[in-house]
CSV table of C-alpha atoms in Angstrom, one decimal:
chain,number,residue,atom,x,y,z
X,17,UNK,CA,-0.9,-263.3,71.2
X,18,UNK,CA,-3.2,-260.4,69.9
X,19,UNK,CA,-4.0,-260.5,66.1
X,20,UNK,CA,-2.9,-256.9,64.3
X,21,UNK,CA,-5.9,-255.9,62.7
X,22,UNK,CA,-4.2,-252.6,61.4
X,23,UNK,CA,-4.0,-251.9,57.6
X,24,UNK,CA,-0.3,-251.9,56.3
X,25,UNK,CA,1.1,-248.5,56.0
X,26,UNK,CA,1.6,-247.0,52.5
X,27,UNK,CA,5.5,-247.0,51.2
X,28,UNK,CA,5.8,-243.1,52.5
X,29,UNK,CA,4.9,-244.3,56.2
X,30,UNK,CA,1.7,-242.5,57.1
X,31,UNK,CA,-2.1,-243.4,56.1
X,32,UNK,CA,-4.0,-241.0,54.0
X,33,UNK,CA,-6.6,-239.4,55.6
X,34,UNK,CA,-10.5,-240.5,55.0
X,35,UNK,CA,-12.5,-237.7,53.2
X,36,UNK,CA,-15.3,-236.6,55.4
X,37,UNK,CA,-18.2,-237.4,54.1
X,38,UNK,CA,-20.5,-234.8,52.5
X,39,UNK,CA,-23.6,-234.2,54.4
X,40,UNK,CA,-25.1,-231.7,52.4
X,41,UNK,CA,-28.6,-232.0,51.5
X,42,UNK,CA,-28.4,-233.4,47.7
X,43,UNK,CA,-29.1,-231.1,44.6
X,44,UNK,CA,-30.4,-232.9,41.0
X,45,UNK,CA,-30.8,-230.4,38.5
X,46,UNK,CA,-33.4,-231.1,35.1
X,47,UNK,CA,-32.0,-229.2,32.2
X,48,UNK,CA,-31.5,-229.1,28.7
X,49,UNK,CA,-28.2,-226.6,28.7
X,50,UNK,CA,-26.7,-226.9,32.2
X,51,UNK,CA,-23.5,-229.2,32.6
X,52,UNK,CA,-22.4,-229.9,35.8
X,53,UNK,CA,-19.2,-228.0,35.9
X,54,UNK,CA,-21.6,-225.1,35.4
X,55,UNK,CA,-23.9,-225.3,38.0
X,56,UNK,CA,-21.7,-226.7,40.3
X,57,UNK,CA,-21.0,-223.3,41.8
X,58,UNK,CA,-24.5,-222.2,42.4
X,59,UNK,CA,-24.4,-225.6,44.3
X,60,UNK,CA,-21.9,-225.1,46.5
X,61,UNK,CA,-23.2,-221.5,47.0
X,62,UNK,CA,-26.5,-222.6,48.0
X,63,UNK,CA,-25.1,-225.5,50.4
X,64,UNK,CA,-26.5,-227.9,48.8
X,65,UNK,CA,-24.4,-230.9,46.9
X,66,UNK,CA,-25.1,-231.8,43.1
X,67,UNK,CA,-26.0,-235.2,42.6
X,68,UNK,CA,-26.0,-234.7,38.9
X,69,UNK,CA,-27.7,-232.7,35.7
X,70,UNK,CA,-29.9,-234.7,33.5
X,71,UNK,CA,-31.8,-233.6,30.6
X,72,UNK,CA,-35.6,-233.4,30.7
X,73,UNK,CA,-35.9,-236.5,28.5
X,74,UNK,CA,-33.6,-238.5,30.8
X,75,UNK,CA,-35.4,-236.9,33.6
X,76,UNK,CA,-38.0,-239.8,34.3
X,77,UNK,CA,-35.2,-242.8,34.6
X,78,UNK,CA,-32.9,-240.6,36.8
X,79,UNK,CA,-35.0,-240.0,39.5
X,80,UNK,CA,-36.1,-243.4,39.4
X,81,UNK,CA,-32.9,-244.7,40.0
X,82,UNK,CA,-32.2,-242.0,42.5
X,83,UNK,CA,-32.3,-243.0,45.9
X,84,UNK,CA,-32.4,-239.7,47.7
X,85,UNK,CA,-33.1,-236.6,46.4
X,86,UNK,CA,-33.5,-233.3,48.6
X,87,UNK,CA,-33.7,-230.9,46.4
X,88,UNK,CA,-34.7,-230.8,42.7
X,89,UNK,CA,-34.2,-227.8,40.3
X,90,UNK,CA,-36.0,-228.7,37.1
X,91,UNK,CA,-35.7,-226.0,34.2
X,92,UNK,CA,-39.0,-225.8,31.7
X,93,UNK,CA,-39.0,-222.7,29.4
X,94,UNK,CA,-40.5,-224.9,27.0
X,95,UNK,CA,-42.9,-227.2,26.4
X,96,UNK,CA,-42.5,-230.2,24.9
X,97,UNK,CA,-44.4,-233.8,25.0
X,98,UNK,CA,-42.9,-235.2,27.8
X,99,UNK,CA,-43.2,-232.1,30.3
X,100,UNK,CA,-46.9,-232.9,31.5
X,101,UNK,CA,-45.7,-236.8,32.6
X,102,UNK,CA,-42.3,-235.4,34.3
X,103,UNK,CA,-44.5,-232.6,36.3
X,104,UNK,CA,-46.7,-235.1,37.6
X,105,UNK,CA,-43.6,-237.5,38.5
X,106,UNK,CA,-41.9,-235.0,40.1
X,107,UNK,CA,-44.4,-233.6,42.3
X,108,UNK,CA,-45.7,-237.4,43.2
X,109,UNK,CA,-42.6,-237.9,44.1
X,110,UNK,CA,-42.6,-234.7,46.3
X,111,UNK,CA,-45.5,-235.9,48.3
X,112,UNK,CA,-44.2,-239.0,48.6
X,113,UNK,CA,-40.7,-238.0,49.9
X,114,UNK,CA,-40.7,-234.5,51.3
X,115,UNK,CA,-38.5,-233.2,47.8
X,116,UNK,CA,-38.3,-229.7,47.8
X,117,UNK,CA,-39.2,-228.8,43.9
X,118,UNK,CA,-38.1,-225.5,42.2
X,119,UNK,CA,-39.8,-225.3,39.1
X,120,UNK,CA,-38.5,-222.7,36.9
X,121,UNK,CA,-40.9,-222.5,34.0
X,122,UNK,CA,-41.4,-219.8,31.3
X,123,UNK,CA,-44.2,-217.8,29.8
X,124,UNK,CA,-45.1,-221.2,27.7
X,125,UNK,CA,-45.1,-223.3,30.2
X,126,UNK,CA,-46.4,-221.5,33.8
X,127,UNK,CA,-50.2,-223.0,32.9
X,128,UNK,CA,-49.2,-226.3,32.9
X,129,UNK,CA,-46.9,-225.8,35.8
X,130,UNK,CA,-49.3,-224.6,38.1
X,131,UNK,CA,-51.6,-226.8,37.1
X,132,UNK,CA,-49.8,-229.9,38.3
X,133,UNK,CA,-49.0,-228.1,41.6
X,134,UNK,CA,-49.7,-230.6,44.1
X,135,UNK,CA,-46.7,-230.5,46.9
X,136,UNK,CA,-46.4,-227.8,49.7
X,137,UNK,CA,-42.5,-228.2,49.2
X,138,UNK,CA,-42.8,-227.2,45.2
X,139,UNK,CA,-41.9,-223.4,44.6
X,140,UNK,CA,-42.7,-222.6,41.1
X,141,UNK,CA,-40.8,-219.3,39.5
X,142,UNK,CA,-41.9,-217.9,36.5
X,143,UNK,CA,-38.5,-216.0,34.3
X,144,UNK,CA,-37.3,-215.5,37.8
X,145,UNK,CA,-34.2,-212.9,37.8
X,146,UNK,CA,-31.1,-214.2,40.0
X,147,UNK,CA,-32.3,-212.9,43.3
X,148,UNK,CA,-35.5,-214.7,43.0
X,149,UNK,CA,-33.7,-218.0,41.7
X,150,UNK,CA,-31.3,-218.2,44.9
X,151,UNK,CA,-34.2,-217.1,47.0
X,152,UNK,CA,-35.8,-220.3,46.4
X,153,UNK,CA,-32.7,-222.4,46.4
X,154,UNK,CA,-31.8,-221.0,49.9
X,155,UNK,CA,-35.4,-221.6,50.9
X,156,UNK,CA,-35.2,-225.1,49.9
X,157,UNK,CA,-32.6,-225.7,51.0
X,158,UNK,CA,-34.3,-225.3,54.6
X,159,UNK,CA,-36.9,-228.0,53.3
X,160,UNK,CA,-40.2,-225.4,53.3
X,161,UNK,CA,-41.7,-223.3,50.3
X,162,UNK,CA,-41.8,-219.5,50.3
X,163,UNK,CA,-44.8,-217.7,51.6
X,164,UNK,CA,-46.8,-214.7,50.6
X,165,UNK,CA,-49.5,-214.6,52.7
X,166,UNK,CA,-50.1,-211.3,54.1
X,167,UNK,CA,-49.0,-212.2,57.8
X,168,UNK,CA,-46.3,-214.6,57.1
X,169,UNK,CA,-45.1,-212.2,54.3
X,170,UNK,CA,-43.1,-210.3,57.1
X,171,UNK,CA,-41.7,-212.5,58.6
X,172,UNK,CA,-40.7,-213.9,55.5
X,173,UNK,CA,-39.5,-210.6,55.3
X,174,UNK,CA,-37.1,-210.9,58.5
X,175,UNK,CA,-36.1,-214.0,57.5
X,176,UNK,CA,-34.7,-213.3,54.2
X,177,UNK,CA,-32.6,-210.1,55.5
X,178,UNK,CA,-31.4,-212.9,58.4
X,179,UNK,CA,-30.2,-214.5,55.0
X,180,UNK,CA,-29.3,-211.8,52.6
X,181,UNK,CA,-25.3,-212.1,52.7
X,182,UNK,CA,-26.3,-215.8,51.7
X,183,UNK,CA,-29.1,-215.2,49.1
X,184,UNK,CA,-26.7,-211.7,47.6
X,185,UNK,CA,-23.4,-214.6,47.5
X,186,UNK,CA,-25.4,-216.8,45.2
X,187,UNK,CA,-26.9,-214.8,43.2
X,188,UNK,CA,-23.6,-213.2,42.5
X,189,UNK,CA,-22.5,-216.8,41.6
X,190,UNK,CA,-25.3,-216.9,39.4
X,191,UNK,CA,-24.6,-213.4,38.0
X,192,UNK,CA,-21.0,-214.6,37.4
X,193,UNK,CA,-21.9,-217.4,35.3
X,194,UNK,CA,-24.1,-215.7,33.1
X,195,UNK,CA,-22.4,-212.9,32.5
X,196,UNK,CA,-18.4,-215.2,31.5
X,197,UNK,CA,-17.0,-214.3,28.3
X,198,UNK,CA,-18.1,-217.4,26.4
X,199,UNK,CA,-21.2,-217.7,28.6
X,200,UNK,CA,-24.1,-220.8,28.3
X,201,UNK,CA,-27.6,-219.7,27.5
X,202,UNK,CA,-28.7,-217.5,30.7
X,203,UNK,CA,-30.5,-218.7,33.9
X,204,UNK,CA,-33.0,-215.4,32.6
X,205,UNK,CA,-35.5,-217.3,30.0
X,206,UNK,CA,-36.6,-214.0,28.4
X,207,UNK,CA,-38.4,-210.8,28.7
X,208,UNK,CA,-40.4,-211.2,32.4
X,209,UNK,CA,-44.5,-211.3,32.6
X,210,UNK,CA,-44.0,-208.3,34.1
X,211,UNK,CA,-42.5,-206.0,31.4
X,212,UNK,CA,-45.6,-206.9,29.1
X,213,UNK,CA,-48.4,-204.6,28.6
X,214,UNK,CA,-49.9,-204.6,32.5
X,215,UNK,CA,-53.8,-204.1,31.3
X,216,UNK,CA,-55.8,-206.5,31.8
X,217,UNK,CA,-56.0,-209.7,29.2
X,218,UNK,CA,-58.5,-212.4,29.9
X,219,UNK,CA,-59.7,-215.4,28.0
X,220,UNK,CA,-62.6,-215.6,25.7
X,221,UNK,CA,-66.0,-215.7,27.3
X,222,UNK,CA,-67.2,-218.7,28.4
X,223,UNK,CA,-70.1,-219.8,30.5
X,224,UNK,CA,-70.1,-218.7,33.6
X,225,UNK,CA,-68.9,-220.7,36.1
X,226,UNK,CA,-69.8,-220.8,39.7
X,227,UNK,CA,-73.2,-219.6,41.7
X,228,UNK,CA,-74.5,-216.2,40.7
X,229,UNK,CA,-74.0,-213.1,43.7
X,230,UNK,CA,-77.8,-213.0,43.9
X,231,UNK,CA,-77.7,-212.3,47.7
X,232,UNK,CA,-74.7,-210.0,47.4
X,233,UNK,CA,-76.2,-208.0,44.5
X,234,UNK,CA,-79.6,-207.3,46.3
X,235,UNK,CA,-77.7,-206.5,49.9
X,236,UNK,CA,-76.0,-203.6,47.6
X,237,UNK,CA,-76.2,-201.2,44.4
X,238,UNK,CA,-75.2,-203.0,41.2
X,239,UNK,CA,-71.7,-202.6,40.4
X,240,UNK,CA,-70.2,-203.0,37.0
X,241,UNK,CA,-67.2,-204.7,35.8
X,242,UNK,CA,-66.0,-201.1,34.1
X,243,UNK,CA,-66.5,-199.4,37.1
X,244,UNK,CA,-63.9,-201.9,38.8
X,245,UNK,CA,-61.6,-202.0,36.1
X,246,UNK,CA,-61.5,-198.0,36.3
X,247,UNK,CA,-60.6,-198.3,39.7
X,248,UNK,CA,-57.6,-201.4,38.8
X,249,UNK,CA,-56.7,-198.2,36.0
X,250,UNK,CA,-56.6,-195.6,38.4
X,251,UNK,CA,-54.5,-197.7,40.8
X,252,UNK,CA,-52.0,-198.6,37.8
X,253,UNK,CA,-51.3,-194.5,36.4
X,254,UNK,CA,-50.1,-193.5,39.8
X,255,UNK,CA,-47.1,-195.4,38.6
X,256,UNK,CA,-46.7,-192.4,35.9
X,257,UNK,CA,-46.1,-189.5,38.9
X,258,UNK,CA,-44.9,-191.6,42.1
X,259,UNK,CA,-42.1,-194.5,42.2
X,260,UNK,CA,-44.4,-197.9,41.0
X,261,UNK,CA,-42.8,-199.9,43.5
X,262,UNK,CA,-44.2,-198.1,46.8
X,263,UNK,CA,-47.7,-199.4,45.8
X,264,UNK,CA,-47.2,-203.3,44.9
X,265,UNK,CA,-50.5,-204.8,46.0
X,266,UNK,CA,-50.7,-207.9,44.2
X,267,UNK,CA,-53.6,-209.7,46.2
X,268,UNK,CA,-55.8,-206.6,46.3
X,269,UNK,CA,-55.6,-206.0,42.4
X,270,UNK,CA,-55.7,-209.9,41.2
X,271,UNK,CA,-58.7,-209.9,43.8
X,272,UNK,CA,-60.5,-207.0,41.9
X,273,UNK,CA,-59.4,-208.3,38.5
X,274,UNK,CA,-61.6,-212.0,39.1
X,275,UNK,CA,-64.4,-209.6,40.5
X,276,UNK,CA,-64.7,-207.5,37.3
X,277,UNK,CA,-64.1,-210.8,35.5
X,278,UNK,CA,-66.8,-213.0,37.2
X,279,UNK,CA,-69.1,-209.4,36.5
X,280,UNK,CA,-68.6,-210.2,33.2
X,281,UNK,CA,-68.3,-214.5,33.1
X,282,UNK,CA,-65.3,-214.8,31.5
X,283,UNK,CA,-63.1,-217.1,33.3
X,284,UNK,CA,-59.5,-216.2,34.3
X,285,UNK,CA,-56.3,-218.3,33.3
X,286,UNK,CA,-53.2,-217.9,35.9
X,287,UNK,CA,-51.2,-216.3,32.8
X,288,UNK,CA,-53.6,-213.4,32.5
X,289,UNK,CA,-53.6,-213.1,36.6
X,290,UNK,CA,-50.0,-212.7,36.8
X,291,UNK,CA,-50.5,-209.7,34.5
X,292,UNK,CA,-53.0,-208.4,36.6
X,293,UNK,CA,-51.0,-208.1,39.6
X,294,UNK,CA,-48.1,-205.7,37.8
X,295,UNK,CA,-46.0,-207.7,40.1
X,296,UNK,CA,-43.1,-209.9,39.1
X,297,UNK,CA,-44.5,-213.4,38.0
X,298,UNK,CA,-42.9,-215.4,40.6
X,299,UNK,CA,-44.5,-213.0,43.1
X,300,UNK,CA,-47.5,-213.4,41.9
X,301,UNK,CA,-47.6,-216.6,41.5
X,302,UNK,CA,-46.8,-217.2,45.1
X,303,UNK,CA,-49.7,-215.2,45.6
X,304,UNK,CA,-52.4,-216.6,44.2
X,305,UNK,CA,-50.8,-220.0,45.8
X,306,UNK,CA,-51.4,-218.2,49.6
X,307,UNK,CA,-55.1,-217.1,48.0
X,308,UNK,CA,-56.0,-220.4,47.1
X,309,UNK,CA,-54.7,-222.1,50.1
X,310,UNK,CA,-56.6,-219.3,52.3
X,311,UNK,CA,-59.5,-220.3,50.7
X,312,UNK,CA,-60.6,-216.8,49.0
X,313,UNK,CA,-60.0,-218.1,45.3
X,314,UNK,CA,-60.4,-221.3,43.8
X,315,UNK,CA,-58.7,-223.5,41.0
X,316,UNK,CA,-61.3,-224.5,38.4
X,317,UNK,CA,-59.8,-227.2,35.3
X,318,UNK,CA,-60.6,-225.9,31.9
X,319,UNK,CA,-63.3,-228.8,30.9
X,320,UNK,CA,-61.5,-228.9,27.4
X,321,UNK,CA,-57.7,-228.8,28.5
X,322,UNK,CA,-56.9,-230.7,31.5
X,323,UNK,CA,-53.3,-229.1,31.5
X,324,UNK,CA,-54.7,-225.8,32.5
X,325,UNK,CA,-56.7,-224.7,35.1
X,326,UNK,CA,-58.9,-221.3,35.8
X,327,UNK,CA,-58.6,-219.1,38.9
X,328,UNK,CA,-62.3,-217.6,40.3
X,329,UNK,CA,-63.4,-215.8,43.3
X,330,UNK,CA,-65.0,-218.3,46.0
X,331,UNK,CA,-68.1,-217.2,46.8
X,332,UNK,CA,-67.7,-215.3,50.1
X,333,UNK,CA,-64.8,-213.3,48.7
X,334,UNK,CA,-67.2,-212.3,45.8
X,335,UNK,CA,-70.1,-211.6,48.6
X,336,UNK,CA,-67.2,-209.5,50.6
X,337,UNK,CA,-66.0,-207.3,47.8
X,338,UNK,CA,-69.0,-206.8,46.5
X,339,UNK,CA,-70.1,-205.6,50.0
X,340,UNK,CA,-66.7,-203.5,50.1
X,341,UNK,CA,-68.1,-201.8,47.0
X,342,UNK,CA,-71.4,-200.5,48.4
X,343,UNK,CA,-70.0,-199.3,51.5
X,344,UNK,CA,-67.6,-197.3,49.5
X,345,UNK,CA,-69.3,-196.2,46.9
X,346,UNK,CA,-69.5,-192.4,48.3
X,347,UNK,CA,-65.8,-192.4,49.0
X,348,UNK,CA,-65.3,-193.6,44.9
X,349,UNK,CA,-68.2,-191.7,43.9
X,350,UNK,CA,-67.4,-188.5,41.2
């Protein structure tokens, strides 16, 4: 006689069915003002499946005890004395793993960010606005960064129209909860690098740092560090009689900006580069990630604060521009 291995039937006669299980890669959001109820939206809108939201002190012991984790979103506006460990936690953990990171950091905080940068799968956003934040959520959600080189910029390009309805859904969601009648503290973390005062601001000289353009300085006439911060002026007034946003150039003008700056050996934090490039910080940040990993700048740590490192020509791009310089002078020439 066969054995019934069937489960007994519940008193209304038919089983309930099994939920299907969720699939989704998983979401842990790192914040101080976030509950889960209202991110849980953004969530759902980015495909993605919260695990949970933890505050940055709890940060550490969650993702210890979490087991998988595809995706984390970790809000830093501000600094506080725990930040530097849970960067280098976080991204350890990305290396280790494959995470995809979004860190969203603030004007106090981008330094040390950037400095702890180690994982091709982090994306770090500077007082991103809500098409920038679900950017990077939809992007990491496909397990790879954002690129801004100049070649993969386009089709980076394609790919993003490919995914506007997605990208424009969620950053309605976002929109929506930041704009509720009783609303939480906004996903915006204050006035953007970009709306500061776009001239240049560098740090206090120092001594210089890297091998002198002796070669590239006999090949061609001198050139001054006012003569190619006239030309980064000139560039930046035609926003006064054309529409500003038909010349972005961010590369070009943070490459000019370290030239004038290694003219005059002062050293160059990433702060003070996102201003130079009068591009949206998050854009510019992704920037000079694509110039350092091209190999024409290079990361420097500030001898007397390891949490912040300096961004300076390498030396061929110095020899190159330099070189650009004399064979345009007569074109620049008054």
């Amino acid at each position: 006689m066969m054995e019934d291995f069937s489960y007994p039937m519940p008193a209304g006669g038919t089983a309930e069915p099994i939920a299907p299980r969720d699939t989704r890669a998983g979401l842990l959001v790192v914040a101080d003002w976030i509950d889960a109820d209202e991110i849980a939206p953004v969530a759902d809108a980015a495909g993605l499946r919260l695990l949970d939201v933890t505050g940055l002190e709890e940060a550490s012991a969650r993702l210890d005890r979490q087991s998988q984790c595809d995706t984390l979103l970790l809000f830093c506006p501000a600094a506080t004395p725990l930040l530097e460990r849970l960067l280098v936690q976080v991204e350890t953990q990305a290396i280790q793993t494959g995470m995809a990171v979004i860190l969203v950091a603030g004007w106090d905080t981008v330094e040390l960010a950037f400095a702890c940068l180690r994982s091709p799968y982090t994306q770090l956003l500077c007082e991103p606005d809500r098409t920038e934040l679900a950017a990077a959520l939809v992007a990491a959600g496909e397990r790879r960064p954002l690129s801004g080189s100049v070649h993969e910029a386009g089709r980076e390009s394609i790919r993003l129209e490919q995914l506007s309805e997605e990208v424009g859904r969620l950053a309605r969601t976002i929109d929506a909860l930041t704009q509720r009648a009783h609303a939480s503290p906004s996903f915006d973390l204050g006035p953007r690098i970009s709306d500061r005062p776009s001239d240049y601001i560098g740090m206090p000289a120092l001594a210089p740092i890297g091998t002198p353009l002796q070669n590239a300085e006999k090949a061609v006439p001198s050139i001054t560090a006012q003569q190619v911060r006239d030309l980064l002026r000139a560039r930046r007034i035609r926003a006064d009689f054309l529409p500003g946003d038909l010349f972005a150039d961010p590369a070009w003008d943070m490459l000019l900006d370290l030239l004038a700056a290694r003219l005059e050996q002062e050293r160059v934090s990433v702060s003070s580069l996102c201003i130079a490039a009068a591009v949206p910080p998050t854009t510019a940040l992704r920037w000079i990630r694509t110039l350092t990993d091209k190999g024409l700048v290079k990361r420097h740590a500030d001898p007397h604060d390891g949490r912040r490192v300096f961004i300076a020509l390498a030396q061929d791009t110095a020899d190159a521009l330099l070189r650009w310089f004399g064979a345009s002078r007569r074109f620049l020439s008054t």
